[in-house]
Amino acid sequence: MDDKNKRDIGKEGEDIAAKYLIEKGFNIIARNYHYSTKGEIDIIANDKNQLVFIEVKSRINLEYGEPEYAINPKKIRQIKKMAELYLFDKEIEEADCRFDIVAIILGDGKNPEINHYANAFM
């Protein structure tokens, strides 16, 4: 597992997060949404009547701290900007939206630890 690069870890975490969210009743609309070169939103989903923009952070272990702490004010601004661009791109004028974080510790890969923070920031 140590030979995985950052991209592999991120992809594995996003796959785990998507499966977890589907099991929780979310309807996945998009994964790895890009608008121009402005950035990316990991997962966009519907949860009941809300449009949810989801940032996934994954780590193999806690050597570099809890994954959710990697989401700093700059990252939050980027996620919000990408959400605005998504709404613009899809011509969505009225939507009840929220931002979630799914933090994953992969560990040995068999039983990842998943923490889901609904409405993590405004």
CSV table of C-alpha atoms in Angstrom, one decimal, residues 14 26-27 51 59 62 67 93-94 103 113-115:
chain,number,residue,atom,x,y,z
A,14,GLU,CA,-13.3,8.9,-4.0
A,26,PHE,CA,-27.4,9.9,-2.3
A,27,ASN,CA,-27.8,10.1,-6.1
A,51,LEU,CA,-27.7,19.6,-4.2
A,59,ARG,CA,-5.0,9.4,3.8
A,62,LEU,CA,-2.6,9.6,10.3
A,67,PRO,CA,-7.6,14.2,6.3
A,93,GLU,CA,-30.9,29.3,-10.9
A,94,GLU,CA,-32.7,28.0,-7.8
A,103,ALA,CA,-12.7,12.1,5.2
A,113,GLU,CA,-12.5,4.6,8.3
A,114,ILE,CA,-15.1,7.0,6.9
A,115,ASN,CA,-16.1,10.3,8.5
